[in-house]
Short mmCIF file of C-alpha atoms in Angstrom, two decimals:
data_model
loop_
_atom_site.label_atom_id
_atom_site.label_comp_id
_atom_site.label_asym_id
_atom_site.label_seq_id
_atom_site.Cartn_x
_atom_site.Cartn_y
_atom_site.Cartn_z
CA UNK A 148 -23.77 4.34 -18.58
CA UNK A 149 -21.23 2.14 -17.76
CA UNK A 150 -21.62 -0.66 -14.97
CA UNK A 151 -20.20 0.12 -11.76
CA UNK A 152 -17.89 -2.15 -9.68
CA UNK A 153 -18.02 -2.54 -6.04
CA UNK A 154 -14.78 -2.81 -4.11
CA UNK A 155 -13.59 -4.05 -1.09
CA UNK A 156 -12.63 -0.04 0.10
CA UNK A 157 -8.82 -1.11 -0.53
CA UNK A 158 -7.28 0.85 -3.28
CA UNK A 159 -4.93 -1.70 -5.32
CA UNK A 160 -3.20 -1.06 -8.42
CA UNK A 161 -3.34 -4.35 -9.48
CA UNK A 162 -7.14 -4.09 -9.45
CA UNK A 163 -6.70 -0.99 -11.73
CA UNK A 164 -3.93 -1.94 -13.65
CA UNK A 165 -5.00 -5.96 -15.06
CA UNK A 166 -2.17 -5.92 -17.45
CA UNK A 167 0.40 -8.44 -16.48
CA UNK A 168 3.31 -6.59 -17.71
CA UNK A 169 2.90 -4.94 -14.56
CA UNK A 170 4.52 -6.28 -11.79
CA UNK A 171 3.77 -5.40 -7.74
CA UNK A 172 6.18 -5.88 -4.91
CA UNK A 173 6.23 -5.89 -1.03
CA UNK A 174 7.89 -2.57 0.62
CA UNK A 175 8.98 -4.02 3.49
CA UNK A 176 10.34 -7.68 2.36
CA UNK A 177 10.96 -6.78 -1.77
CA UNK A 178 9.34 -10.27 -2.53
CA UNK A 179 7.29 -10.19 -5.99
CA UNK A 180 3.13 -10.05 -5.40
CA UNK A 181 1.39 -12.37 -7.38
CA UNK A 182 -2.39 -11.35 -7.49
CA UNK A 183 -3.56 -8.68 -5.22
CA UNK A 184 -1.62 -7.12 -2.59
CA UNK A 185 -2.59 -7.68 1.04
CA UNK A 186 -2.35 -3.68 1.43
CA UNK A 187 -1.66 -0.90 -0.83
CA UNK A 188 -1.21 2.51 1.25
CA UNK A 189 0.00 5.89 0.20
CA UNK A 190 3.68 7.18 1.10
CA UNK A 191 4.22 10.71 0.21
CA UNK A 192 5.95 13.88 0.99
CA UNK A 193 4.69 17.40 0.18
CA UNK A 194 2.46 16.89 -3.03
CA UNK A 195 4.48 13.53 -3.98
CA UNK A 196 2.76 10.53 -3.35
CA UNK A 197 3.55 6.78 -4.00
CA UNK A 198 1.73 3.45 -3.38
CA UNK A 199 3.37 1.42 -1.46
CA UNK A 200 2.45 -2.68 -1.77
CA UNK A 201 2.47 -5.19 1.14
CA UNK A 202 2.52 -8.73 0.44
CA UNK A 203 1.17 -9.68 4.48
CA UNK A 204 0.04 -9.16 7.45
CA UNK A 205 3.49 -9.55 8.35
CA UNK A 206 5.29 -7.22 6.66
CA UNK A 207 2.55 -4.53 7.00
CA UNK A 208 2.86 -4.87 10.97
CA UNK A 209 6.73 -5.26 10.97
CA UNK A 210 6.87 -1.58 8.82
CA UNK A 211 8.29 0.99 11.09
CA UNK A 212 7.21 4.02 8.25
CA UNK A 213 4.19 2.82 6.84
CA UNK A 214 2.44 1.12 10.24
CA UNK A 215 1.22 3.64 12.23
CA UNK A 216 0.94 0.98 15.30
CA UNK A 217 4.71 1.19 14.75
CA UNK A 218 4.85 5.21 15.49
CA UNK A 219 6.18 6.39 18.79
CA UNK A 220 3.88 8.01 20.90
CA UNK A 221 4.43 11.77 20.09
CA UNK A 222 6.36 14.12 21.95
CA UNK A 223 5.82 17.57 23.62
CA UNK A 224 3.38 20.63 21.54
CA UNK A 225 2.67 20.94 18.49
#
């Protein structure tokens, strides 16, 4: 059996994917990621999902979509 890794709980494709012909870049500022990203979260719609790298603390906190300390506070009934 092989050996098991333990991870930090943060999904990163860069930790799955250790080929360098893959290249990672921040959602909300578009600058390249060298390394691991600061935050990898899923975006998705329906059954359609997509990773979605952030480079920072920064960027994660300025991202209006991704952030949910960015969401208004909902409105009316559901």
């Amino acid at each position: 059996m092989p050996e098991q890794k333990m991870t930090t709980g943060l999904y990163t494709r860069s930790e799955e994917i250790p080929d360098e012909r893959f290249r990672f870049f921040c959602a909300e500022c578009g600058n390249p990621i060298s390394g691991f990203p600061y935050l990898t979260t899923w975006h998705g719609w329906c059954a359609c999902f997509d990773p979605w790298d952030f480079c920072s603390e920064e960027c994660w906190n300025k991202s209006e979509v991704l952030n949910p300390e960015n969401w208004p506070p909902p409105v009316g009934k559901w």
